[in-house]
GROMACS .gro file of C-alpha atoms in nm:
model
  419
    1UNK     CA    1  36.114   1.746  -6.874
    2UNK     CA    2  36.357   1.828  -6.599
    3UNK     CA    3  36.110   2.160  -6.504
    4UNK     CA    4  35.873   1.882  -6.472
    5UNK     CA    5  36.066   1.660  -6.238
    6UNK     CA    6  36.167   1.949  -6.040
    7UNK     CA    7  35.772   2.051  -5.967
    8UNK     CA    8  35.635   1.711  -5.924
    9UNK     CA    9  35.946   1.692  -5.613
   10UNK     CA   10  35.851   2.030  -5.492
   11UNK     CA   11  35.474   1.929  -5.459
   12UNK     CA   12  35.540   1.626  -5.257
   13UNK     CA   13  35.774   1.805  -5.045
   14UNK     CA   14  35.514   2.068  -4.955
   15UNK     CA   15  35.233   1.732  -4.901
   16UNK     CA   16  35.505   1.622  -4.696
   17UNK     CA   17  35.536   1.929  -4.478
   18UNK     CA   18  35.144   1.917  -4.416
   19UNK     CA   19  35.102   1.603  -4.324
   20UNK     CA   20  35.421   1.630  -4.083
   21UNK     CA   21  35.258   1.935  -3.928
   22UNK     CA   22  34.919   1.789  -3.869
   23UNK     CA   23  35.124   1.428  -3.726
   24UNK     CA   24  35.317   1.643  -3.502
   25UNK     CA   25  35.047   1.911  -3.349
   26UNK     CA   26  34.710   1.748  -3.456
   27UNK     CA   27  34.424   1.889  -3.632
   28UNK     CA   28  34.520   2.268  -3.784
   29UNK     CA   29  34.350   2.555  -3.945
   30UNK     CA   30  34.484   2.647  -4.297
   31UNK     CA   31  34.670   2.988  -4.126
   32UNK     CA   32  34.817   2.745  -3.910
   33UNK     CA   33  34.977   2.531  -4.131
   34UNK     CA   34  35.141   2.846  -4.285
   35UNK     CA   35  35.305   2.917  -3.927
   36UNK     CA   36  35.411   2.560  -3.891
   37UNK     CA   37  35.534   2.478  -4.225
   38UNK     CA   38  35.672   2.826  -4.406
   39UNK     CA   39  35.429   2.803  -4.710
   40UNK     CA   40  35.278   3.048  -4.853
   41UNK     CA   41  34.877   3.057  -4.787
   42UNK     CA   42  34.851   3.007  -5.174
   43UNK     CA   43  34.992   2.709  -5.119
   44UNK     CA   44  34.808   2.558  -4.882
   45UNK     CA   45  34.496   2.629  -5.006
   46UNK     CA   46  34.626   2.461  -5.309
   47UNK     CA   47  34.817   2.130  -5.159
   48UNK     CA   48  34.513   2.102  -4.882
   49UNK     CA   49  34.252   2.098  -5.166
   50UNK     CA   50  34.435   1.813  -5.341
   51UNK     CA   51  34.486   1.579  -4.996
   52UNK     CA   52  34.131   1.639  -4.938
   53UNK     CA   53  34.034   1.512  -5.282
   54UNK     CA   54  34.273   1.223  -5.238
   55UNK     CA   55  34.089   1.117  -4.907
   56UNK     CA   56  34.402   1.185  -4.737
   57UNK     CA   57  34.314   1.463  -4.543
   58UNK     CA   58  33.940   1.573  -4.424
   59UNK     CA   59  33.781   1.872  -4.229
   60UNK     CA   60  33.797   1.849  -3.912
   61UNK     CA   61  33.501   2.123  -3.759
   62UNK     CA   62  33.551   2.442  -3.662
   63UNK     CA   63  33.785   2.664  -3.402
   64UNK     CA   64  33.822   2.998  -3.274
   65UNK     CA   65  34.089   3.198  -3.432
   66UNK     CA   66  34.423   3.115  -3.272
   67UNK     CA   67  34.521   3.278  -2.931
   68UNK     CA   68  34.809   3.483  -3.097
   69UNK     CA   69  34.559   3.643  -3.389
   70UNK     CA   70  34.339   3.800  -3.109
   71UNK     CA   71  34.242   4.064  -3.391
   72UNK     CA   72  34.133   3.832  -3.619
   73UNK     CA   73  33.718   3.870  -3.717
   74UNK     CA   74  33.476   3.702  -3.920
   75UNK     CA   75  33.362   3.323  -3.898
   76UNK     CA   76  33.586   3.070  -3.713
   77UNK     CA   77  33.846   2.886  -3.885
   78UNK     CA   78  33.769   2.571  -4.030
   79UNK     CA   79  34.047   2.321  -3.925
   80UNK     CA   80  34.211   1.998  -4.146
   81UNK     CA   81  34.303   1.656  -4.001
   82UNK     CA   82  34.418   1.312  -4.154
   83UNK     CA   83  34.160   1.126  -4.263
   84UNK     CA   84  34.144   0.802  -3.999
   85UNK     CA   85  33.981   0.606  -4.360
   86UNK     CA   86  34.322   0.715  -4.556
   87UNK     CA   87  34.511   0.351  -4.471
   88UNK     CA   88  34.599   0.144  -4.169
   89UNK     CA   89  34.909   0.036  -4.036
   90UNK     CA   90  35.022  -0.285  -3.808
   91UNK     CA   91  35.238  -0.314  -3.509
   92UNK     CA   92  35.398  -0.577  -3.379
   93UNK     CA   93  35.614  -0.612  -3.057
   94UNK     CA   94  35.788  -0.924  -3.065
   95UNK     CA   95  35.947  -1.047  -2.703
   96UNK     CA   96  36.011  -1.307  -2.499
   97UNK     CA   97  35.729  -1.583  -2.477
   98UNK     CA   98  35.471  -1.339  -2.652
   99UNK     CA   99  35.351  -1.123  -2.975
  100UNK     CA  100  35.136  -0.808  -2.951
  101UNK     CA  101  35.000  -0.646  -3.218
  102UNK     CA  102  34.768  -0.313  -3.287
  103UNK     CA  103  34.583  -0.222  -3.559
  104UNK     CA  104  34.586   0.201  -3.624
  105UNK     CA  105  34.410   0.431  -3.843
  106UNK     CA  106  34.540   0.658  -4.068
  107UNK     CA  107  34.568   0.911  -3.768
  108UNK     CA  108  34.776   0.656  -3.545
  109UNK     CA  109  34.434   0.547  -3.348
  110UNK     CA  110  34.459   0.207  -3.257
  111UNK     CA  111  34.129   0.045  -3.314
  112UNK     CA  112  34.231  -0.328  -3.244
  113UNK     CA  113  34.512  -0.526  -3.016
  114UNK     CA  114  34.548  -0.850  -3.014
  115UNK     CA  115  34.792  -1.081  -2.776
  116UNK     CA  116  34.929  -1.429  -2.821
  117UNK     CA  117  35.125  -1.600  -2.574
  118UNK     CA  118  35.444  -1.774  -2.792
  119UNK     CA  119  35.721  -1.971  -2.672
  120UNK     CA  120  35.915  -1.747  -2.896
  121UNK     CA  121  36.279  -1.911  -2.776
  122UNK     CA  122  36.178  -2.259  -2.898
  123UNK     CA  123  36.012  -2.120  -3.199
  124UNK     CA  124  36.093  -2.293  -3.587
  125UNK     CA  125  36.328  -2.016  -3.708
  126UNK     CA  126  36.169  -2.098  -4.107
  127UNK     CA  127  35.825  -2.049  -3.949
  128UNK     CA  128  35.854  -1.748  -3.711
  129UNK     CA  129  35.776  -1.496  -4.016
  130UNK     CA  130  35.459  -1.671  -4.090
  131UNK     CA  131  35.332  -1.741  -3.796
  132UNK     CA  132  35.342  -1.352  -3.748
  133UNK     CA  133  35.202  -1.314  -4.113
  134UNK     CA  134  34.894  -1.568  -3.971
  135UNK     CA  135  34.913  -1.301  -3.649
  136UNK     CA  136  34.875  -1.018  -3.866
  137UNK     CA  137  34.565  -1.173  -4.062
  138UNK     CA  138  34.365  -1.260  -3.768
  139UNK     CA  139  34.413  -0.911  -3.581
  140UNK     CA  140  34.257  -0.759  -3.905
  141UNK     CA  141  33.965  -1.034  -3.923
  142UNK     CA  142  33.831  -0.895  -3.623
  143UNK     CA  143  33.712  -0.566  -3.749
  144UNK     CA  144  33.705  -0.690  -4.109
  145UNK     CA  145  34.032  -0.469  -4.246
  146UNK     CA  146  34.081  -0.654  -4.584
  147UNK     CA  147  34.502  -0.635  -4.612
  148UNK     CA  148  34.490  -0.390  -4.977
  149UNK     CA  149  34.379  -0.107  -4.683
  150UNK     CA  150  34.706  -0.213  -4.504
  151UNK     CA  151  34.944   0.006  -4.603
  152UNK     CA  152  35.277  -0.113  -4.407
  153UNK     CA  153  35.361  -0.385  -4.089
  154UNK     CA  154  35.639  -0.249  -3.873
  155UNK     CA  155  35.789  -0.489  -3.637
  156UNK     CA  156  35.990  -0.354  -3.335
  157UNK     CA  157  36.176  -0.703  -3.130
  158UNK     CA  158  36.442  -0.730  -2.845
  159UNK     CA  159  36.819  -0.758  -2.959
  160UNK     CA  160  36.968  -0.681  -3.335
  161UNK     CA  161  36.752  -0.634  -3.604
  162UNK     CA  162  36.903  -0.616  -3.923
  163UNK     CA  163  36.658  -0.388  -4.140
  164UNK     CA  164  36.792  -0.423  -4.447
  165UNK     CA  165  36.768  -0.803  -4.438
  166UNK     CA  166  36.480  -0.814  -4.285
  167UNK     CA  167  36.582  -1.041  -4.025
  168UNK     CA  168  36.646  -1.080  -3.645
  169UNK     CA  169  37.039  -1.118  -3.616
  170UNK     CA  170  36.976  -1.203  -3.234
  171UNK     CA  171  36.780  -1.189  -3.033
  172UNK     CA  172  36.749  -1.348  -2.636
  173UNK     CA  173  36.382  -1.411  -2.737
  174UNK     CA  174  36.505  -1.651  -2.981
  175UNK     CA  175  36.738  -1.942  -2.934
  176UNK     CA  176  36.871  -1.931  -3.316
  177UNK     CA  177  37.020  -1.656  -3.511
  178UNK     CA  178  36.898  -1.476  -3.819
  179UNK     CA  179  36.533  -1.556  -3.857
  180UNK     CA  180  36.406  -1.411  -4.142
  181UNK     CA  181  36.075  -1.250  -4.073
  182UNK     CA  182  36.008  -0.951  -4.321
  183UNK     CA  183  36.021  -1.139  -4.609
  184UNK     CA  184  35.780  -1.422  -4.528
  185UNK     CA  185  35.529  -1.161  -4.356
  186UNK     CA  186  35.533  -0.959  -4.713
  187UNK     CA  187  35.537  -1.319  -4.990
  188UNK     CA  188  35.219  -1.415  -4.708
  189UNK     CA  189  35.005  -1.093  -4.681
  190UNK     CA  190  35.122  -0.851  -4.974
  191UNK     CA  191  35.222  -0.551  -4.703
  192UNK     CA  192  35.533  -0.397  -4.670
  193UNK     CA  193  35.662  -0.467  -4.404
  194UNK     CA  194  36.007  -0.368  -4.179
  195UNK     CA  195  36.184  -0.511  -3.863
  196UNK     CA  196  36.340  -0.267  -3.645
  197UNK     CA  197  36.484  -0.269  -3.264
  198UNK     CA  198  36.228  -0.201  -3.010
  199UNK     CA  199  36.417   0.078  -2.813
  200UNK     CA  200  36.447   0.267  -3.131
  201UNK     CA  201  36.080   0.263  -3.176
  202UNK     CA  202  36.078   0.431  -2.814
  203UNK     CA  203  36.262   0.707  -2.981
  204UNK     CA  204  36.007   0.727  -3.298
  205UNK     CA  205  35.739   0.711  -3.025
  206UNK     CA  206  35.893   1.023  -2.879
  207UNK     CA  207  35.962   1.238  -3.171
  208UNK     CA  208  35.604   1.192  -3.253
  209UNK     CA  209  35.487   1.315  -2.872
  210UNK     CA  210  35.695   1.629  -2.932
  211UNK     CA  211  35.972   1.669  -3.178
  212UNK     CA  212  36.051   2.014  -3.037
  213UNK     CA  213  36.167   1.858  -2.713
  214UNK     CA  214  36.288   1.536  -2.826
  215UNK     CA  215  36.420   1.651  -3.153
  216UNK     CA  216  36.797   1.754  -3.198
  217UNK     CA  217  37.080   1.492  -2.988
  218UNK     CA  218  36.934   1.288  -2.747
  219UNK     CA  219  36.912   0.916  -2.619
  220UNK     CA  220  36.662   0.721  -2.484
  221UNK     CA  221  36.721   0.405  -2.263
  222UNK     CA  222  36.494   0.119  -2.242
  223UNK     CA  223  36.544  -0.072  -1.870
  224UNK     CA  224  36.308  -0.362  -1.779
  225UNK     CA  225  36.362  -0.746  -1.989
  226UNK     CA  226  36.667  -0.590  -2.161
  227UNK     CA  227  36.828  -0.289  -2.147
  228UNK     CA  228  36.862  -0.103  -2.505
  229UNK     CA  229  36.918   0.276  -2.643
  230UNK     CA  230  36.744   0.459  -2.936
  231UNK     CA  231  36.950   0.759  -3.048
  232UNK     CA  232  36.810   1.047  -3.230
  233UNK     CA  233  37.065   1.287  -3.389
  234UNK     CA  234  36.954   1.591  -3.544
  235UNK     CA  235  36.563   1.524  -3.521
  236UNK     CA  236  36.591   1.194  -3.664
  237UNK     CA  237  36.599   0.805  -3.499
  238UNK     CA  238  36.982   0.681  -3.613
  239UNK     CA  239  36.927   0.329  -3.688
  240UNK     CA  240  37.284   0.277  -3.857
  241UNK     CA  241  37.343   0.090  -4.202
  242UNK     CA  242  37.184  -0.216  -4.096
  243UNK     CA  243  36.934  -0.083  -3.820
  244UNK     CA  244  37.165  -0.219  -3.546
  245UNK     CA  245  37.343   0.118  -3.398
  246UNK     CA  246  37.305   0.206  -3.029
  247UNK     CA  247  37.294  -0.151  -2.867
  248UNK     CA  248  37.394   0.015  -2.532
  249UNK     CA  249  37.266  -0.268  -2.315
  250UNK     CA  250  37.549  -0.514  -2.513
  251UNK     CA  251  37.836  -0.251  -2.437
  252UNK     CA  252  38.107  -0.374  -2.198
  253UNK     CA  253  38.050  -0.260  -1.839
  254UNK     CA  254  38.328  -0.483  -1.680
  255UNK     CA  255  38.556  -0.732  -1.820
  256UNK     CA  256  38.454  -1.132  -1.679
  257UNK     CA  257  38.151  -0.962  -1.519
  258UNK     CA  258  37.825  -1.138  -1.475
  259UNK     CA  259  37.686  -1.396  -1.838
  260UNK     CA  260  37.458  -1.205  -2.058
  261UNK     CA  261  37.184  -1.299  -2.249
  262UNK     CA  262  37.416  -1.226  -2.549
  263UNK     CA  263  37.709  -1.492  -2.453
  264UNK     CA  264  37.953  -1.259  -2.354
  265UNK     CA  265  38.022  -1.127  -2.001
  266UNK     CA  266  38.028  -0.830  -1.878
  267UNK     CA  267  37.760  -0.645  -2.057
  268UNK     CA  268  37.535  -0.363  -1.900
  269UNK     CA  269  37.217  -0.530  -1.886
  270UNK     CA  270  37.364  -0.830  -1.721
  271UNK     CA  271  37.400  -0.570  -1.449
  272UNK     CA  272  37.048  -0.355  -1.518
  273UNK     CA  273  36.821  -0.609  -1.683
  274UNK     CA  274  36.526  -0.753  -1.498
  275UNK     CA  275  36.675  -1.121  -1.504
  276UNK     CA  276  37.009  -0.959  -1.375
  277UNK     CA  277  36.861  -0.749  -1.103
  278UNK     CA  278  36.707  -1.123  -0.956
  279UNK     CA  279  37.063  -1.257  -0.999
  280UNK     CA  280  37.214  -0.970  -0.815
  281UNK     CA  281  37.001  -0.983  -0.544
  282UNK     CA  282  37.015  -1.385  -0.502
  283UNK     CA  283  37.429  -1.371  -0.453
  284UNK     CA  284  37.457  -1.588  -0.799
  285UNK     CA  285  37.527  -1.319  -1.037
  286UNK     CA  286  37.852  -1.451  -1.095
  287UNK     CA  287  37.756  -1.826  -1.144
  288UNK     CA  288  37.384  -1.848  -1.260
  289UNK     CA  289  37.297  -1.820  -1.620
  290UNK     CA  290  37.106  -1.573  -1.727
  291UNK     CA  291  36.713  -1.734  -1.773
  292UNK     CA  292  36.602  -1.698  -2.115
  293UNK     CA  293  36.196  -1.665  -2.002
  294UNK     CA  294  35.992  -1.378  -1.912
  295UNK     CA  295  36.050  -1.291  -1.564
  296UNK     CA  296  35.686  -1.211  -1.388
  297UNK     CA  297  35.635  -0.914  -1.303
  298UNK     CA  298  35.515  -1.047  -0.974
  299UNK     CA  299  35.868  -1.115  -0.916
  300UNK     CA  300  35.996  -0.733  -0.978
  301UNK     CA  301  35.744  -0.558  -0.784
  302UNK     CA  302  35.837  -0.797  -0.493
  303UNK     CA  303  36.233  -0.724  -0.552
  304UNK     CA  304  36.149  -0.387  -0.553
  305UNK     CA  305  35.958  -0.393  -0.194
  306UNK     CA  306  36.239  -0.548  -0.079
  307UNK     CA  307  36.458  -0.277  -0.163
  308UNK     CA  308  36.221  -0.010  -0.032
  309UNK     CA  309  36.263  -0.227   0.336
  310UNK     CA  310  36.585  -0.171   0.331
  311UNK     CA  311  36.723  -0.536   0.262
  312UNK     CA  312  37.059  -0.544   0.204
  313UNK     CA  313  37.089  -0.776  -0.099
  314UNK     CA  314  36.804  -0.623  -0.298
  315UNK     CA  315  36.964  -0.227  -0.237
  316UNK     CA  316  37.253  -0.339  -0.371
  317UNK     CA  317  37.108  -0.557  -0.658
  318UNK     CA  318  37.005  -0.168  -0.783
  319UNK     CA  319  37.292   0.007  -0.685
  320UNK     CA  320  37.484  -0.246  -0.937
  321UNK     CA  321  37.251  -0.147  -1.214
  322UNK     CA  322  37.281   0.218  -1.127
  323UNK     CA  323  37.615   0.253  -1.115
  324UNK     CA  324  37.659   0.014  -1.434
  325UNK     CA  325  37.427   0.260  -1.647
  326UNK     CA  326  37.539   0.565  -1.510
  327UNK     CA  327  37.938   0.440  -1.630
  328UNK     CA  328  37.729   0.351  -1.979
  329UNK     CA  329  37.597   0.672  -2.009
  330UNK     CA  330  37.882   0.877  -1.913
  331UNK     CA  331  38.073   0.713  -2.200
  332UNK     CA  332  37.764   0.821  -2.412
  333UNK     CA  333  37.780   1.182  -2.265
  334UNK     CA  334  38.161   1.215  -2.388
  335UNK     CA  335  38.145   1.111  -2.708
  336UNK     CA  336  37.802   1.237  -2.809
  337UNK     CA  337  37.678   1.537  -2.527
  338UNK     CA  338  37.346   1.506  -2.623
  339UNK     CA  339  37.075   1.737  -2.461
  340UNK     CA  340  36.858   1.514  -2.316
  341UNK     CA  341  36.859   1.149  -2.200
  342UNK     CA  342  36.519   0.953  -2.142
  343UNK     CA  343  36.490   0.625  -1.917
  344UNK     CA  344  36.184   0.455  -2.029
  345UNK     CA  345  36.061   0.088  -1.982
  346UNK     CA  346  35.900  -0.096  -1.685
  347UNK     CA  347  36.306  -0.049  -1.546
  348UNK     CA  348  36.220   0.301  -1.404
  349UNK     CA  349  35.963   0.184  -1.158
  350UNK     CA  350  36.225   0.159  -0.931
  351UNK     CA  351  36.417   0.497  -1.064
  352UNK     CA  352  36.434   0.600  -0.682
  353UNK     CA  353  36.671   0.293  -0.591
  354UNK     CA  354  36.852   0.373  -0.923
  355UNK     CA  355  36.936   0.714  -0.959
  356UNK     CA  356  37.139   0.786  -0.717
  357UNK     CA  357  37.424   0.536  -0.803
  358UNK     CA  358  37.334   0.605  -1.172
  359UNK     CA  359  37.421   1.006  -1.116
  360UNK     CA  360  37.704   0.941  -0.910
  361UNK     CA  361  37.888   0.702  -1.192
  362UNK     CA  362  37.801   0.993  -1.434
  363UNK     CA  363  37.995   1.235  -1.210
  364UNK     CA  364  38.278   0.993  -1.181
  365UNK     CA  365  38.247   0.923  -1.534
  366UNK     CA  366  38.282   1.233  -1.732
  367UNK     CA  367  38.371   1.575  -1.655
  368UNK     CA  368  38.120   1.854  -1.532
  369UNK     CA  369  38.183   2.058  -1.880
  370UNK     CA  370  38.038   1.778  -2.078
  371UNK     CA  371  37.770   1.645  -1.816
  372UNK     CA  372  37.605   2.005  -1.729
  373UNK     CA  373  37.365   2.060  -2.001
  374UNK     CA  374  37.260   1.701  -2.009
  375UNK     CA  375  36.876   1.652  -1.932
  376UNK     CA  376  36.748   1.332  -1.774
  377UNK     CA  377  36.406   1.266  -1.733
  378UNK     CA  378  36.182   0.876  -1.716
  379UNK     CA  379  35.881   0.828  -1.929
  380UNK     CA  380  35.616   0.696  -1.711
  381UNK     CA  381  35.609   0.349  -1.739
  382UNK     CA  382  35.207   0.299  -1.837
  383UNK     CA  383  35.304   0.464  -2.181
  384UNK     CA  384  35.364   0.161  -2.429
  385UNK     CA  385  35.595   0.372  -2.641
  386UNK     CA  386  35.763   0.058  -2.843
  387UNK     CA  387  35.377  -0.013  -3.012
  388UNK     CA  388  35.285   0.400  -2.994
  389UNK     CA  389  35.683   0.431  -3.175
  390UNK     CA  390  35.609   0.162  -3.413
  391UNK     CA  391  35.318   0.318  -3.555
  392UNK     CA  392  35.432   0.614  -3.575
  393UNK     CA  393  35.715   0.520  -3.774
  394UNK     CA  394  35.493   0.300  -3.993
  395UNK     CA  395  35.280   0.614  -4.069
  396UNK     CA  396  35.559   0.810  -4.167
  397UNK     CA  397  35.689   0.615  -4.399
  398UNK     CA  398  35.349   0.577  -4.547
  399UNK     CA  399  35.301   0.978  -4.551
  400UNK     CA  400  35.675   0.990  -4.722
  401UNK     CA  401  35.659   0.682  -4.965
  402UNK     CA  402  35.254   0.687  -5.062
  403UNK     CA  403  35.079   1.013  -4.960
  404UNK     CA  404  35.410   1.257  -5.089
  405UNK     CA  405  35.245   1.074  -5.383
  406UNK     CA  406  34.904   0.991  -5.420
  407UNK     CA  407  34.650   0.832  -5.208
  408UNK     CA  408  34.680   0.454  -5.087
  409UNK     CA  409  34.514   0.285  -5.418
  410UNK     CA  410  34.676   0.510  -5.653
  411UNK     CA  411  35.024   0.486  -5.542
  412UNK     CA  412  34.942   0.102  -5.526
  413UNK     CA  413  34.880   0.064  -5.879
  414UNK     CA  414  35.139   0.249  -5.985
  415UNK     CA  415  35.405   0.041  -5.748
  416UNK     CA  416  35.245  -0.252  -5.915
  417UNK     CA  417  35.261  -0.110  -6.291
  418UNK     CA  418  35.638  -0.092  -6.212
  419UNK     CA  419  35.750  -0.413  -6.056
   0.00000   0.00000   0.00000
């Protein structure tokens, strides 16, 4: 029995491999998936053969031999892919005043969005979950996705997410506390479903770009409505116990600094948020409240023009937010050294008025030995890496919880035979 056990874990951990291998570089020939994955070619011919007959994976045409088997003859290699038809996963981005939502293939493809404006901060806390379940149902009635081909709903929203509970602890899109969400989305549509915090998803996003680069330490910083942090540590997103680790934007910059959307003072984005930037630059960031709607982006592009003229208050509206994420990330630098930070979000638009106040707070901050090998680089800002992440971590847990298994209807019925 226990020889048993011990093959049926050994097969899906070589399924697993594959599919990771074809997530991370696309569609592979069978030699390939040897290189990428260690198995023997026995064993690929073998665990290929089986995804294929679950409808998991699919040939994907033909290719040259690769560029490092020069020497290889005879006819060109026939490559694998996942099969788009294998299941479908949901995004949803939950924010201030709005939900967007994507529908994706099997092979992350997004084949639908769909957009609904929300006055999210007056919303009915007991109704929020299914009035996202009822967002969820009519994104798939467009291209007629019955929900049993739905394999998992991730949600990625502003603030703490608690993923265990299911719920949004807080969020500044919300004017209540712990709104459950998972829960009513699942009882409503029969999908798993999980919440998560949207700068982590930015991380996910990234690991599925290119885990070589991204993989190991490294932290990612959202700037734009809110300013968050995903943190990967050893090639994997750490979302904590709870899914609440990293909340960098909520860390103390100064003591009785400027109200946050959080109710304290002090905190980095009430320095490097858009709403705080607007403050800044008014001469009220120590008396306004924060505003709790979506600030146009009308509003940024014309802050940041303003700053590119040269006006006084605007240049130092984003020297305030460099300098308060550079002390941030210094801190971050000392206690973690990771390899590479990423600014990402509509935030680094304006990286040019930023960085240099943000690099010089980093060399105040921490010393040279630490700071040297750090990378820091911006995503470019058209990338919507909080859906692309979101999906991405949908579809692994799918590949790790379903196709390790079996395929989609399978692994269904036998979830059901046990509950």
């Amino acid at each position: 029995m226990r020889e048993k056990a011990d093959s049926d874990l050994v097969r899906r951990q070589n399924r697993l491999l594959l599919l990771e291998a074809l997530r991370q570089h696309g569609s592979l020939a069978r030699v390939e998936m040897g290189r990428h994955t260690g198995l023997s070619p026995a064993s690929i011919t073998s665990i290929s053969s089986q995804l294929i007959a679950d409808g998991i994976l699919q040939e994907a045409g033909e290719a040259a031999s690769p560029a490092e088997m020069p020497h290889r003859r005879g006819r060109p290699l026939t490559q694998l892919a996942i099969n788009p038809k294998s299941a479908h996963v949901v995004a949803v981005k939950v924010s201030i005043d709005g939900i967007e939502l994507a529908l994706a293939d099997g092979s992350g493809a997004i084949l639908s969005r769909r957009r609904s404006r929300t006055s999210t901060y007056e919303a009915d806390p007991r109704a929020f979950g299914k009035l996202v379940a009822d967002e969820v149902a009519a994104l798939l009635a467009k291209p007629r996705v019955a929900a049993r081909r739905v394999a998992r709903i991730g949600i990625a929203v502003q603030g703490v997410a608690d993923s265990k509970a299911g719920t949004v602890v807080w969020s500044p899109a919300f004017r209540t506390r712990n709104i459950a969400v998972s829960a009513a989305v699942q009882d409503s549509l029969g999908i798993p479903c999980n919440i998560a915090n949207d700068a982590n998803m930015i991380a996910e996003g990234l690991i599925g770009i290119d885990r070589a680069r991204y993989g190991g330490t490294a932290a990612v910083v959202f700037m734009g409505y809110g300013v968050g942090m995903g943190l990967i540590i050893n090639g994997q997103v750490y979302h904590g116990p709870t899914g609440a680790a990293a909340e960098f934007g909520h860390m103390n910059h100064l003591p009785d600094g400027p109200l946050c959307r959080c109710g304290r003072r002090g905190c980095v984005e009430a320095y490097a948020a858009d709403y705080s930037l607007l403050r800044w630059a008014s001469g009220e960031a120590a008396t306004r409240p924060p505003s709790f709607n979506a600030i146009p982006e009308e509003d940024m592009l014309a802050l940041e023009a303003a700053a590119r003229r040269g006006e006084a208050s605007a240049v130092a509206a984003y020297a305030k937010a460099g300098e308060a994420l550079g002390f941030g990330l210094a801190r971050l630098i000392a206690i973690l050294t990771p390899s590479r930070i990423v600014l990402a979000g509509p935030g680094t638009r304006a990286m040019e008025l930023i960085e240099p106040h943000l690099k010089r707070a980093i060399e105040a901050g921490v010393v040279d030995e630490l700071r040297r090998n750090v990378e820091i680089e911006t995503v470019p800002i058209d990338t919507d890496m909080i859906i692309k992440g979101t999906i991405d971590r949908a579809l692994r847990h799918v590949d790790r919880e379903i196709f390790a298994y079996g395929p989609l209807e399978r692994r269904g019925r036998e979830l059901e035979h046990i509950a």
